[in-house]
Amino acid sequence: MAGTPKFHQDMKLLAKLPDDMIWSMMEGGKTKTDICIEMGISRKALERWLDEVDPDGDKIARARAQAADQLAVETLQIADQTDPEHAAHARVRIQARQWVAERWNPKTYGLQKAQQININIQDLRMNALRHVEVVEDLSTEVTPKLST
């Protein structure tokens, strides 16, 4: 076990733990740093374990999406329970949770960017005038009458 004994020790600990334990911590809103501190492991070991267990990042994304949903519920609770004296403090707490929810689940809680539409009135007017000229030309042309 040459090299980094702490890293290898942490990897053994993570291998022994049930996978659901880490995912439930993430779903509960804990950051990777919080998980490392709580379990007494290095960030590098946790990152390596996550790469091995979830190489695509699908499980992390699902766990973070659930955590974002819980943060959204927390914001509502904070807003409902606050009194006018502590409104500024509550606003900061709510904004912090909104920010994290936007990062963890941008599809649901991120700001939706609307498409921009540019309309050039001058071009529309010129196209309309051209159309009118074509219609007038067609209506003034002499059409031969059919003999009956």
PDB file of C-alpha atoms in Angstrom:
ATOM      1  CA  MET A   1       0.000   0.000   0.000  1.00  0.00           C
ATOM      2  CA  ALA A   2       2.569   2.523  -1.106  1.00  0.00           C
ATOM      3  CA  GLY A   3       1.574   6.067  -1.904  1.00  0.00           C
ATOM      4  CA  THR A   4      -1.354   7.531  -0.066  1.00  0.00           C
ATOM      5  CA  PRO A   5      -2.517   5.302   2.777  1.00  0.00           C
ATOM      6  CA  LYS A   6      -5.327   7.694   3.799  1.00  0.00           C
ATOM      7  CA  PHE A   7      -6.774   7.585   0.281  1.00  0.00           C
ATOM      8  CA  HIS A   8      -6.670   3.771   0.186  1.00  0.00           C
ATOM      9  CA  GLN A   9      -8.201   3.579   3.649  1.00  0.00           C
ATOM     10  CA  ASP A  10     -10.996   5.917   2.552  1.00  0.00           C
ATOM     11  CA  MET A  11     -11.636   3.864  -0.581  1.00  0.00           C
ATOM     12  CA  LYS A  12     -11.932   0.677   1.511  1.00  0.00           C
ATOM     13  CA  LEU A  13     -14.391   2.427   3.828  1.00  0.00           C
ATOM     14  CA  LEU A  14     -16.494   3.598   0.884  1.00  0.00           C
ATOM     15  CA  ALA A  15     -16.456   0.090  -0.621  1.00  0.00           C
ATOM     16  CA  LYS A  16     -17.844  -1.351   2.610  1.00  0.00           C
ATOM     17  CA  LEU A  17     -20.669   1.173   2.902  1.00  0.00           C
ATOM     18  CA  PRO A  18     -24.021   0.578   1.242  1.00  0.00           C
ATOM     19  CA  ASP A  19     -24.360   2.722  -1.893  1.00  0.00           C
ATOM     20  CA  ASP A  20     -27.700   4.062  -0.718  1.00  0.00           C
ATOM     21  CA  MET A  21     -26.052   5.790   2.213  1.00  0.00           C
ATOM     22  CA  ILE A  22     -24.129   8.273   0.041  1.00  0.00           C
ATOM     23  CA  TRP A  23     -27.067   8.825  -2.325  1.00  0.00           C
ATOM     24  CA  SER A  24     -29.473   9.450   0.542  1.00  0.00           C
ATOM     25  CA  MET A  25     -27.058  12.013   1.973  1.00  0.00           C
ATOM     26  CA  MET A  26     -26.965  13.778  -1.399  1.00  0.00           C
ATOM     27  CA  GLU A  27     -30.744  13.599  -1.716  1.00  0.00           C
ATOM     28  CA  GLY A  28     -30.941  15.149   1.739  1.00  0.00           C
ATOM     29  CA  GLY A  29     -29.122  18.220   0.443  1.00  0.00           C
ATOM     30  CA  LYS A  30     -25.652  17.551   1.801  1.00  0.00           C
ATOM     31  CA  THR A  31     -22.780  18.818  -0.288  1.00  0.00           C
ATOM     32  CA  LYS A  32     -19.843  16.607  -1.153  1.00  0.00           C
ATOM     33  CA  THR A  33     -17.760  18.523   1.367  1.00  0.00           C
ATOM     34  CA  ASP A  34     -20.365  17.937   4.090  1.00  0.00           C
ATOM     35  CA  ILE A  35     -20.387  14.219   3.290  1.00  0.00           C
ATOM     36  CA  CYS A  36     -16.583  14.047   3.455  1.00  0.00           C
ATOM     37  CA  ILE A  37     -16.479  15.831   6.803  1.00  0.00           C
ATOM     38  CA  GLU A  38     -19.270  13.727   8.282  1.00  0.00           C
ATOM     39  CA  MET A  39     -17.677  10.462   7.167  1.00  0.00           C
ATOM     40  CA  GLY A  40     -14.088  11.525   7.789  1.00  0.00           C
ATOM     41  CA  ILE A  41     -12.936  10.781   4.252  1.00  0.00           C
ATOM     42  CA  SER A  42     -11.028  12.815   1.691  1.00  0.00           C
ATOM     43  CA  ARG A  43     -12.726  14.665  -1.126  1.00  0.00           C
ATOM     44  CA  LYS A  44     -10.475  12.889  -3.622  1.00  0.00           C
ATOM     45  CA  ALA A  45     -11.655   9.478  -2.385  1.00  0.00           C
ATOM     46  CA  LEU A  46     -15.305  10.476  -2.610  1.00  0.00           C
ATOM     47  CA  GLU A  47     -14.833  11.864  -6.132  1.00  0.00           C
ATOM     48  CA  ARG A  48     -13.097   8.653  -7.252  1.00  0.00           C
ATOM     49  CA  TRP A  49     -15.813   6.506  -5.676  1.00  0.00           C
ATOM     50  CA  LEU A  50     -18.536   8.544  -7.398  1.00  0.00           C
ATOM     51  CA  ASP A  51     -16.736   8.186 -10.742  1.00  0.00           C
ATOM     52  CA  GLU A  52     -16.523   4.414 -10.282  1.00  0.00           C
ATOM     53  CA  VAL A  53     -20.106   3.913  -9.105  1.00  0.00           C
ATOM     54  CA  ASP A  54     -21.753   6.483 -11.369  1.00  0.00           C
ATOM     55  CA  PRO A  55     -19.529   7.231 -14.385  1.00  0.00           C
ATOM     56  CA  ASP A  56     -22.323   8.979 -16.316  1.00  0.00           C
ATOM     57  CA  GLY A  57     -23.398  11.142 -13.374  1.00  0.00           C
ATOM     58  CA  ASP A  58     -27.047  10.081 -13.697  1.00  0.00           C
ATOM     59  CA  LYS A  59     -27.430   9.078 -10.046  1.00  0.00           C
ATOM     60  CA  ILE A  60     -25.828  12.301  -8.860  1.00  0.00           C
ATOM     61  CA  ALA A  61     -28.148  14.324 -11.082  1.00  0.00           C
ATOM     62  CA  ARG A  62     -31.212  12.495  -9.726  1.00  0.00           C
ATOM     63  CA  ALA A  63     -30.043  12.915  -6.134  1.00  0.00           C
ATOM     64  CA  ARG A  64     -29.368  16.609  -6.671  1.00  0.00           C
ATOM     65  CA  ALA A  65     -32.754  17.080  -8.354  1.00  0.00           C
ATOM     66  CA  GLN A  66     -34.454  15.576  -5.314  1.00  0.00           C
ATOM     67  CA  ALA A  67     -32.376  17.771  -3.022  1.00  0.00           C
ATOM     68  CA  ALA A  68     -33.403  20.809  -5.083  1.00  0.00           C
ATOM     69  CA  ASP A  69     -37.046  19.854  -4.607  1.00  0.00           C
ATOM     70  CA  GLN A  70     -36.492  19.706  -0.848  1.00  0.00           C
ATOM     71  CA  LEU A  71     -34.818  23.120  -0.958  1.00  0.00           C
ATOM     72  CA  ALA A  72     -37.851  24.515  -2.763  1.00  0.00           C
ATOM     73  CA  VAL A  73     -40.107  23.158  -0.021  1.00  0.00           C
ATOM     74  CA  GLU A  74     -37.804  24.702   2.591  1.00  0.00           C
ATOM     75  CA  THR A  75     -38.091  28.108   0.920  1.00  0.00           C
ATOM     76  CA  LEU A  76     -41.868  27.947   1.204  1.00  0.00           C
ATOM     77  CA  GLN A  77     -41.643  26.965   4.860  1.00  0.00           C
ATOM     78  CA  ILE A  78     -39.231  29.796   5.596  1.00  0.00           C
ATOM     79  CA  ALA A  79     -41.463  32.289   3.815  1.00  0.00           C
ATOM     80  CA  ASP A  80     -44.580  31.071   5.647  1.00  0.00           C
ATOM     81  CA  GLN A  81     -42.971  31.096   9.085  1.00  0.00           C
ATOM     82  CA  THR A  82     -41.223  34.457   8.899  1.00  0.00           C
ATOM     83  CA  ASP A  83     -42.404  37.562  10.690  1.00  0.00           C
ATOM     84  CA  PRO A  84     -41.879  41.155   9.513  1.00  0.00           C
ATOM     85  CA  GLU A  85     -39.011  41.710  11.960  1.00  0.00           C
ATOM     86  CA  HIS A  86     -36.911  38.959  10.425  1.00  0.00           C
ATOM     87  CA  ALA A  87     -37.949  39.372   6.800  1.00  0.00           C
ATOM     88  CA  ALA A  88     -34.487  40.444   5.596  1.00  0.00           C
ATOM     89  CA  HIS A  89     -32.844  37.432   7.206  1.00  0.00           C
ATOM     90  CA  ALA A  90     -35.493  35.118   5.760  1.00  0.00           C
ATOM     91  CA  ARG A  91     -35.036  36.650   2.308  1.00  0.00           C
ATOM     92  CA  VAL A  92     -31.309  35.862   2.385  1.00  0.00           C
ATOM     93  CA  ARG A  93     -32.002  32.277   3.460  1.00  0.00           C
ATOM     94  CA  ILE A  94     -34.584  31.867   0.699  1.00  0.00           C
ATOM     95  CA  GLN A  95     -32.309  33.355  -1.972  1.00  0.00           C
ATOM     96  CA  ALA A  96     -29.444  31.070  -0.948  1.00  0.00           C
ATOM     97  CA  ARG A  97     -31.665  28.012  -1.267  1.00  0.00           C
ATOM     98  CA  GLN A  98     -33.035  29.214  -4.594  1.00  0.00           C
ATOM     99  CA  TRP A  99     -29.499  29.682  -5.899  1.00  0.00           C
ATOM    100  CA  VAL A 100     -28.486  26.154  -4.889  1.00  0.00           C
ATOM    101  CA  ALA A 101     -31.703  24.694  -6.337  1.00  0.00           C
ATOM    102  CA  GLU A 102     -30.990  26.458  -9.651  1.00  0.00           C
ATOM    103  CA  ARG A 103     -27.534  24.871  -9.770  1.00  0.00           C
ATOM    104  CA  TRP A 104     -28.643  21.410  -8.735  1.00  0.00           C
ATOM    105  CA  ASN A 105     -31.695  21.258 -10.999  1.00  0.00           C
ATOM    106  CA  PRO A 106     -31.464  23.973 -13.660  1.00  0.00           C
ATOM    107  CA  LYS A 107     -34.138  22.361 -15.817  1.00  0.00           C
ATOM    108  CA  THR A 108     -36.795  22.947 -13.159  1.00  0.00           C
ATOM    109  CA  TYR A 109     -35.528  25.834 -11.071  1.00  0.00           C
ATOM    110  CA  GLY A 110     -33.180  27.651 -13.447  1.00  0.00           C
ATOM    111  CA  LEU A 111     -34.097  30.841 -15.202  1.00  0.00           C
ATOM    112  CA  GLN A 112     -35.655  30.112 -18.552  1.00  0.00           C
ATOM    113  CA  LYS A 113     -34.157  32.209 -21.300  1.00  0.00           C
ATOM    114  CA  ALA A 114     -36.791  33.323 -23.765  1.00  0.00           C
ATOM    115  CA  GLN A 115     -36.006  33.504 -27.446  1.00  0.00           C
ATOM    116  CA  GLN A 116     -35.467  36.963 -28.752  1.00  0.00           C
ATOM    117  CA  ILE A 117     -37.521  38.103 -31.711  1.00  0.00           C
ATOM    118  CA  ASN A 118     -36.389  41.034 -33.806  1.00  0.00           C
ATOM    119  CA  ILE A 119     -38.888  42.638 -36.124  1.00  0.00           C
ATOM    120  CA  ASN A 120     -37.757  45.208 -38.624  1.00  0.00           C
ATOM    121  CA  ILE A 121     -40.752  47.411 -39.400  1.00  0.00           C
ATOM    122  CA  GLN A 122     -39.070  49.018 -42.405  1.00  0.00           C
ATOM    123  CA  ASP A 123     -38.558  45.628 -44.080  1.00  0.00           C
ATOM    124  CA  LEU A 124     -42.176  44.657 -43.414  1.00  0.00           C
ATOM    125  CA  ARG A 125     -43.378  47.944 -44.928  1.00  0.00           C
ATOM    126  CA  MET A 126     -41.191  47.535 -48.026  1.00  0.00           C
ATOM    127  CA  ASN A 127     -42.390  43.961 -48.556  1.00  0.00           C
ATOM    128  CA  ALA A 128     -46.000  45.084 -48.227  1.00  0.00           C
ATOM    129  CA  LEU A 129     -45.472  47.865 -50.798  1.00  0.00           C
ATOM    130  CA  ARG A 130     -43.847  45.411 -53.221  1.00  0.00           C
ATOM    131  CA  HIS A 131     -46.784  43.075 -52.813  1.00  0.00           C
ATOM    132  CA  VAL A 132     -49.250  45.903 -53.472  1.00  0.00           C
ATOM    133  CA  GLU A 133     -47.345  46.877 -56.639  1.00  0.00           C
ATOM    134  CA  VAL A 134     -47.480  43.301 -57.929  1.00  0.00           C
ATOM    135  CA  VAL A 135     -51.207  43.040 -57.218  1.00  0.00           C
ATOM    136  CA  GLU A 136     -51.870  46.383 -58.969  1.00  0.00           C
ATOM    137  CA  ASP A 137     -49.851  45.283 -61.982  1.00  0.00           C
ATOM    138  CA  LEU A 138     -51.818  42.071 -62.219  1.00  0.00           C
ATOM    139  CA  SER A 139     -55.163  43.841 -61.920  1.00  0.00           C
ATOM    140  CA  THR A 140     -54.365  46.455 -64.615  1.00  0.00           C
ATOM    141  CA  GLU A 141     -53.209  43.975 -67.207  1.00  0.00           C
ATOM    142  CA  VAL A 142     -55.695  43.415 -69.964  1.00  0.00           C
ATOM    143  CA  THR A 143     -56.971  39.929 -69.938  1.00  0.00           C
ATOM    144  CA  PRO A 144     -58.297  38.641 -73.210  1.00  0.00           C
ATOM    145  CA  LYS A 145     -61.958  37.900 -73.213  1.00  0.00           C
ATOM    146  CA  LEU A 146     -63.067  34.544 -74.293  1.00  0.00           C
ATOM    147  CA  SER A 147     -65.522  34.493 -77.069  1.00  0.00           C
ATOM    148  CA  THR A 148     -68.586  32.524 -76.526  1.00  0.00           C
TER     149      THR A 148
END
